[in-house]
Amino acid sequence: MTDTRPLVLDVDGTFLKTDLLFETFWAGLGRDPLATLAAVARHARDPARLKAELAEIAPLRTDLMPVNPEIAAMAEEAMSEGIEVCLASASDRRLVAALAAEYGLSARVFASDGVTNLKGEAKAGALIDAFGRAGFDYAGNEAADLPVWRAARAAVVVGEVAEVTQLETLGQTVARVPGGWSAAALWKAMRPHQWVKNVLLLLPLIAAHRFDGATFWPVVLGIIAFSAAASAIYIVNDLLDLEADRLHPTKCRRPFASGAVPIRVGMIACAGLIVLALGLGAALNAGFVGVVLLYMVLSLAYSLKLKRMRWVDIATLATLYTIRVVAGAAAGQVDVSIYMLIFVFPVFLALGCVKRLTELTLATNDDRLPGRGYGRPDRGDLLNVAGLGVAGALVVFFLYSVSPQGQALYPDTWLLWLAMLPMGAWLVRMVMLGWFGKQDYDPIVFAMKDKFGLGILMITLSLMFWAAGLWARWFGG
């Protein structure tokens, strides 16, 4: 006789490669941060009520949740044999029921209801009442599932759960399914390739011709601190953008969106990176710590709200890049010229437009970008603003060249004017590559890998060094 005992699946970390509580928390922060934080404050000690309230604030698209393929295949095979497959979770009932309906599982679900947090012994009791002791098979992924496994006929264990050896000792049938996460995936979530942006901290040193070790090494430490702060914000941004990323053709493969790294792990890593950034900043000076805090606060505001506002998001991106220049000056204790700040802002404004142009050009349809306010009709306006940024940067650079500070640092002013040609060529090239969708989604990262563009920048720097007389000073002229 065929065994038709129901197969009961835990949801968080078992059927799904994510956790619905954390999903609703971050979705809530993105949709209504004040209401979400208030709910956490009110119900921190009442998880069932907290889950229900978060589910009300931010209903999730269960069709986008990353599914564990091995468990999904197990469920399909069981259903093909006429076995009932139920979901049993400590997550809110509405989300669990929607998930079951989405994947054609049994309409009979076991979940938290706003009063009872269906976890551990509570879940075991509910399943025993429904199916009887040893009347079901159960798949779970953590030690909290031990009471349920003990009540089940057979246990399916996702990932490494040391306590499961107790079940094997008692002779219970245990099947193991690969699970867990890798340090490499977390490293990817930190986006170390984006740290190249933080070479912008070196600009004040280059502009002021300060190449001594006493100035250089503090800036290197500042770059490390800024990289840690940036990675923390990248994690926050990814957690706030889970739904938008899952709708994106390439961002859907990001570690949190795909479920490769648990949200809980990301939150812990984010906290550690913030501590590292502020600790290194404190080792430098209070001014640098203030700049790091400003960067993180503005980045958080960008992630929560500003990035969804047309034009405001590009201005914010330009400001965040400019803050890196200020951070370099603070770390190295170098006076930064007001001309430099006025110059770099329109440059970064143009590159912010390039970022959106690239995304719109590479988009697969005419819908507005997920989580952004732009659609393809905005390409012309973005191109115009980018052009204004290029023109503004060149005008400010010319004004700097004839200012007292510029003439003191660069006696051969005509060489600075000559340097404007490759500088302008590089900026125009970046804009056009974005217009035609022929660069990376992040223009700064693209620029650091673009050999032809780097050659143009090297010509620009060489002319500036020549104008400053540095080549003669360094090589015995």
XYZ file of C-alpha atoms in Angstrom:
477
model
C 0.000 0.000 0.000
C 1.342 3.433 -0.949
C 2.296 5.660 1.994
C 0.248 8.851 1.763
C 1.330 10.584 4.931
C 1.301 14.368 4.315
C 4.572 16.134 3.640
C 4.790 19.260 5.794
C 7.264 21.962 4.808
C 8.627 24.757 6.929
C 8.726 28.010 4.950
C 11.569 30.258 6.128
C 14.894 28.734 5.128
C 13.269 25.506 3.926
C 10.705 25.933 1.144
C 11.978 29.496 0.698
C 15.597 30.608 0.667
C 14.601 33.638 2.710
C 12.693 34.629 5.858
C 9.268 36.258 5.515
C 9.573 38.169 8.798
C 12.730 39.926 7.633
C 11.261 40.330 4.156
C 8.273 42.219 5.589
C 10.513 44.260 7.890
C 12.672 45.560 5.032
C 9.720 45.978 2.691
C 8.033 47.969 5.462
C 11.105 50.178 5.928
C 11.011 50.955 2.240
C 7.269 51.651 2.157
C 6.584 53.284 5.538
C 9.685 53.420 7.766
C 8.019 55.226 10.677
C 5.119 52.769 10.901
C 7.508 49.832 10.602
C 9.825 51.011 13.361
C 6.820 51.831 15.555
C 5.478 48.295 15.061
C 8.836 46.816 16.051
C 8.971 49.019 19.147
C 5.424 48.059 20.200
C 5.570 44.337 19.537
C 9.223 43.361 19.945
C 8.183 40.865 22.644
C 5.093 39.647 20.802
C 6.397 38.064 17.574
C 2.982 36.834 16.398
C 1.476 40.320 16.582
C 4.609 41.882 15.070
C 4.470 39.546 12.067
C 0.787 40.322 11.527
C 1.302 44.080 11.689
C 4.339 44.040 9.392
C 2.375 41.967 6.883
C -0.304 44.676 6.916
C 2.204 47.482 6.395
C 4.015 45.789 3.519
C 2.226 42.936 1.742
C 4.750 40.832 -0.147
C 4.687 39.456 -3.666
C 5.042 35.794 -2.800
C 5.546 34.933 -6.478
C 8.930 36.691 -6.331
C 10.259 34.867 -3.267
C 13.354 32.689 -3.942
C 12.401 29.020 -3.621
C 14.708 26.208 -2.535
C 14.828 24.090 -5.721
C 15.470 20.769 -3.926
C 12.487 21.229 -1.611
C 10.293 22.461 -4.463
C 11.199 19.351 -6.466
C 10.410 17.170 -3.432
C 7.009 18.855 -3.107
C 6.210 18.357 -6.810
C 7.148 14.677 -6.653
C 4.984 14.165 -3.546
C 1.994 15.881 -5.142
C 2.401 13.784 -8.288
C 2.026 10.723 -6.060
C -1.168 12.090 -4.513
C 0.450 13.130 -1.234
C -0.804 16.289 0.447
C 1.909 18.927 0.787
C 1.278 21.528 3.498
C 3.177 24.585 4.641
C 3.759 25.065 8.371
C 5.510 28.254 9.421
C 5.971 30.767 12.186
C 5.365 33.460 9.547
C 2.028 35.257 9.258
C -0.858 33.126 8.017
C -1.813 35.476 5.168
C 1.636 35.256 3.611
C 1.878 31.495 4.077
C -1.572 30.957 2.532
C -0.660 33.166 -0.441
C 2.566 31.216 -0.911
C 0.734 27.882 -0.814
C -1.781 29.100 -3.387
C 0.995 30.451 -5.593
C 2.687 27.058 -5.838
C -0.412 24.885 -5.882
C 0.174 23.379 -2.427
C -2.537 22.340 0.017
C -4.898 25.069 1.130
C -4.501 23.669 4.654
C -1.699 25.793 6.135
C -0.325 26.116 9.648
C 1.012 29.555 10.575
C 1.090 32.363 13.110
C -2.224 34.160 13.405
C -1.412 37.340 15.285
C -1.996 35.636 18.634
C -0.004 32.388 18.544
C 3.551 32.320 17.234
C 3.573 28.911 15.553
C 7.118 27.842 16.253
C 8.775 24.899 17.986
C 6.433 23.170 20.439
C 3.428 25.197 19.247
C 3.954 24.039 15.668
C 4.503 20.453 16.781
C 1.255 20.533 18.761
C -0.730 21.907 15.839
C 0.587 19.244 13.474
C -0.049 16.415 15.969
C -3.629 17.656 16.387
C -4.083 17.632 12.615
C -2.267 14.433 11.598
C -1.428 12.549 14.787
C 2.016 11.700 16.112
C 4.213 10.224 13.365
C 1.381 10.925 10.961
C 3.399 13.260 8.723
C 6.880 13.895 7.350
C 8.460 17.253 8.094
C 11.139 19.378 6.401
C 12.853 22.117 8.404
C 16.167 23.887 8.699
C 16.968 24.902 12.278
C 17.196 23.634 15.842
C 13.804 25.216 16.653
C 12.283 22.489 14.446
C 13.460 19.678 16.753
C 10.072 19.287 18.544
C 8.377 18.978 15.146
C 10.898 16.451 13.840
C 10.420 14.373 16.988
C 6.678 14.332 16.328
C 7.105 13.415 12.663
C 7.574 10.008 11.093
C 10.570 11.145 9.014
C 12.712 14.269 9.068
C 14.055 16.240 6.104
C 16.860 18.559 7.212
C 17.934 21.527 5.090
C 21.524 22.601 5.735
C 23.618 21.774 8.777
C 21.707 21.305 12.028
C 23.938 19.660 14.646
C 21.061 18.737 16.941
C 19.632 16.371 14.303
C 22.063 13.684 15.483
C 19.672 13.216 18.424
C 17.023 12.011 15.978
C 19.386 9.635 14.219
C 20.424 8.187 17.588
C 16.776 7.393 18.273
C 16.521 5.609 14.928
C 14.367 8.168 13.171
C 14.636 8.418 9.387
C 16.567 11.557 8.449
C 17.108 12.868 4.912
C 19.500 15.724 4.314
C 19.206 18.501 1.731
C 22.040 20.962 0.997
C 21.519 24.452 2.389
C 23.269 27.332 4.082
C 25.247 30.202 2.607
C 28.839 30.900 1.644
C 31.292 33.604 2.680
C 31.941 34.208 -1.026
C 28.289 35.142 -1.545
C 28.401 37.554 1.410
C 31.625 39.037 0.024
C 29.811 39.604 -3.272
C 26.976 41.352 -1.396
C 29.548 43.771 0.036
C 30.423 44.726 -3.555
C 34.187 45.054 -3.141
C 34.459 46.045 -6.820
C 32.668 49.269 -5.867
C 35.458 50.218 -3.472
C 37.341 51.576 -6.470
C 35.087 54.643 -6.179
C 36.879 55.553 -2.985
C 40.060 56.493 -4.862
C 38.192 59.809 -5.075
C 39.513 60.430 -1.555
C 42.931 60.930 -3.162
C 41.797 63.891 -5.287
C 42.460 66.592 -2.646
C 46.018 65.291 -2.212
C 46.642 65.344 -5.943
C 45.120 68.803 -6.365
C 47.170 70.202 -3.461
C 50.361 68.397 -4.590
C 50.663 66.706 -1.189
C 52.411 63.383 -1.794
C 54.163 62.935 1.562
C 53.579 59.825 3.682
C 52.133 61.808 6.600
C 49.279 62.838 4.321
C 49.013 59.747 2.124
C 48.688 56.984 4.742
C 45.853 58.590 6.737
C 43.948 58.874 3.462
C 44.565 55.175 2.770
C 43.071 54.421 6.191
C 40.200 56.713 5.277
C 39.642 54.780 2.054
C 39.368 51.548 4.057
C 36.891 53.168 6.453
C 34.836 54.584 3.600
C 34.849 51.211 1.859
C 33.413 49.584 5.004
C 30.766 52.312 5.292
C 29.887 51.982 1.611
C 29.545 48.191 1.876
C 27.210 48.598 4.856
C 25.035 50.930 2.793
C 25.127 48.592 -0.214
C 23.740 45.840 2.013
C 21.010 48.145 3.332
C 20.201 49.249 -0.206
C 19.918 45.640 -1.399
C 17.662 44.721 1.514
C 15.390 47.679 0.808
C 15.352 46.854 -2.903
C 14.528 43.147 -2.717
C 11.342 43.344 -4.771
C 12.766 45.780 -7.340
C 15.903 43.656 -7.724
C 13.852 40.498 -8.273
C 12.074 42.259 -11.129
C 15.387 43.318 -12.714
C 16.981 41.122 -15.431
C 20.417 41.027 -13.769
C 19.974 42.370 -10.226
C 17.710 39.380 -9.491
C 20.939 37.388 -9.072
C 22.186 39.549 -6.198
C 22.864 37.508 -3.033
C 19.896 38.713 -0.947
C 17.393 38.900 -3.801
C 18.275 35.364 -4.911
C 18.355 33.981 -1.368
C 22.040 33.020 -1.608
C 22.677 34.904 1.660
C 20.071 35.079 4.472
C 18.778 38.539 5.329
C 19.719 37.981 8.978
C 23.366 37.412 7.984
C 23.301 40.606 5.937
C 22.007 42.591 8.896
C 24.785 41.285 11.157
C 27.438 42.001 8.527
C 26.045 45.514 8.046
C 26.322 46.263 11.771
C 29.910 44.991 11.831
C 30.902 47.125 8.840
C 29.428 50.258 10.441
C 31.405 49.629 13.630
C 34.573 49.131 11.560
C 34.008 52.333 9.567
C 33.393 54.489 12.623
C 36.231 52.873 14.558
C 38.759 53.588 11.811
C 37.327 57.071 11.419
C 37.768 57.758 15.120
C 41.419 56.717 14.786
C 41.873 59.556 12.272
C 39.996 62.632 13.472
C 36.569 63.891 14.462
C 36.100 65.729 11.187
C 36.483 62.538 9.191
C 34.017 60.702 11.459
C 31.525 63.502 10.823
C 31.942 63.122 7.057
C 31.463 59.342 7.288
C 28.297 59.820 9.345
C 26.995 62.394 6.847
C 27.693 59.956 4.009
C 25.848 57.110 5.736
C 22.851 59.257 6.736
C 22.491 60.689 3.221
C 22.980 57.229 1.702
C 20.269 55.840 3.974
C 17.924 58.672 2.970
C 18.733 57.891 -0.652
C 17.944 54.198 -0.148
C 14.706 54.876 1.723
C 13.237 57.677 -0.348
C 15.421 59.885 -2.518
C 16.318 57.305 -5.157
C 12.628 57.063 -6.118
C 12.406 60.817 -6.826
C 13.259 61.883 -10.368
C 16.222 64.263 -10.594
C 16.575 64.380 -6.811
C 18.205 60.951 -6.997
C 20.824 62.118 -9.496
C 21.625 65.215 -7.427
C 21.979 62.969 -4.377
C 24.322 60.610 -6.236
C 26.475 63.575 -7.235
C 26.508 64.770 -3.630
C 27.561 61.336 -2.355
C 30.492 61.285 -4.772
C 31.451 64.829 -3.775
C 31.382 63.838 -0.097
C 34.142 61.327 -0.890
C 36.351 64.211 -1.990
C 35.588 66.068 1.252
C 36.386 62.862 3.177
C 39.808 62.667 1.537
C 40.548 66.235 2.574
C 39.415 65.502 6.142
C 41.466 62.322 6.403
C 44.649 63.903 5.058
C 44.072 67.253 6.789
C 44.301 69.010 3.420
C 42.534 72.265 2.597
C 40.127 71.568 -0.256
C 39.527 74.326 -2.773
C 35.944 75.511 -3.211
C 36.666 75.364 -6.938
C 37.345 71.656 -6.656
C 34.011 70.995 -4.965
C 32.166 73.132 -7.514
C 34.037 71.326 -10.304
C 33.481 67.741 -9.169
C 29.762 68.169 -8.467
C 28.706 68.783 -12.110
C 31.070 65.994 -13.201
C 29.303 63.575 -10.888
C 25.926 65.013 -11.870
C 26.721 64.109 -15.478
C 27.840 60.624 -14.441
C 24.644 60.172 -12.429
C 22.699 60.892 -15.619
C 24.923 58.401 -17.434
C 23.974 55.748 -14.878
C 20.254 56.241 -15.550
C 20.791 56.512 -19.315
C 22.563 53.161 -19.295
C 19.780 51.519 -17.299
C 17.074 52.898 -19.595
C 18.930 51.933 -22.762
C 19.471 48.380 -21.533
C 15.899 48.022 -20.204
C 13.904 45.266 -21.896
C 10.615 47.209 -22.003
C 9.183 50.729 -21.796
C 8.073 50.453 -18.171
C 9.609 52.744 -15.607
C 12.722 51.382 -13.969
C 11.782 49.231 -10.935
C 12.163 51.340 -7.794
C 13.055 54.448 -9.837
C 11.031 57.259 -11.378
C 12.467 57.139 -14.894
C 11.156 55.720 -18.155
C 12.512 55.761 -21.689
C 10.820 59.103 -22.496
C 13.221 60.684 -19.972
C 16.342 59.757 -21.974
C 16.398 63.080 -23.819
C 16.134 65.119 -20.621
C 18.847 63.012 -18.983
C 21.128 63.626 -21.957
C 20.522 67.376 -21.718
C 21.287 67.480 -17.981
C 24.423 65.404 -18.561
C 25.503 67.903 -21.220
C 24.940 70.788 -18.819
C 27.039 68.958 -16.222
C 29.905 68.542 -18.693
C 29.757 72.201 -19.748
C 29.498 73.392 -16.142
C 32.517 71.341 -15.067
C 34.677 72.728 -17.882
C 33.633 76.319 -17.138
C 34.500 75.905 -13.444
C 37.839 74.324 -14.361
C 38.655 77.321 -16.572
C 37.730 79.753 -13.794
C 39.972 77.806 -11.416
C 42.860 78.042 -13.864
C 42.776 81.865 -13.742
C 42.117 82.112 -9.993
C 44.955 83.109 -7.642
C 45.067 79.610 -6.134
C 45.110 77.950 -9.551
C 47.884 80.163 -10.856
C 49.938 79.611 -7.690
C 49.759 75.814 -8.069
C 49.882 75.719 -11.886
C 52.191 78.462 -13.202
C 51.855 77.313 -16.847
C 48.189 78.143 -17.160
C 48.043 77.416 -20.884
C 48.758 73.746 -20.164
C 45.720 73.627 -17.910
C 43.665 74.972 -20.793
C 45.171 72.288 -23.027
C 44.211 69.644 -20.426
C 40.583 70.684 -20.833
C 40.541 69.039 -24.297
C 41.104 65.424 -23.172
C 39.059 66.117 -20.031
C 36.089 67.250 -22.103
C 36.594 64.366 -24.536
C 36.478 61.854 -21.659
C 33.276 63.327 -20.237
C 31.526 63.459 -23.619
C 32.620 59.879 -24.346
C 31.183 58.676 -21.021
C 27.863 60.369 -21.757
C 27.630 58.886 -25.248
C 28.540 55.396 -24.049
C 25.696 55.667 -21.543
C 23.335 56.923 -24.260
C 24.103 53.873 -26.396
C 24.089 51.471 -23.434
C 27.708 50.450 -23.941
C 28.972 50.623 -20.391
C 28.472 49.201 -16.910
C 25.432 50.092 -14.809
C 27.841 52.058 -12.595
C 29.852 54.642 -14.580
C 32.600 55.027 -11.952
C 33.282 51.291 -11.885
C 33.207 51.246 -15.689
C 35.633 54.176 -15.863
C 38.170 52.343 -13.698
C 38.132 49.364 -16.083
C 37.949 51.273 -19.367
C 41.490 51.201 -20.758
C 40.869 53.755 -23.491
C 39.171 56.121 -21.067
C 41.967 55.661 -18.526
C 44.443 56.617 -21.239
C 42.561 59.866 -21.824
C 42.574 60.576 -18.071
C 46.322 59.894 -17.883
C 46.910 62.457 -20.648
C 44.831 64.958 -18.659
C 46.779 64.331 -15.442
C 50.112 64.487 -17.269
C 49.282 67.910 -18.663
C 48.197 69.095 -15.210
C 51.437 67.819 -13.640
C 53.387 69.524 -16.400
C 51.500 72.774 -15.760
C 52.398 72.501 -12.083
C 56.067 71.876 -12.828
C 55.921 68.527 -11.030
C 57.599 66.559 -13.814
C 60.602 68.893 -13.664
C 60.698 68.695 -9.871
C 60.474 64.896 -9.761
C 62.830 64.132 -12.651
C 65.486 66.751 -12.121
C 64.340 69.459 -14.532
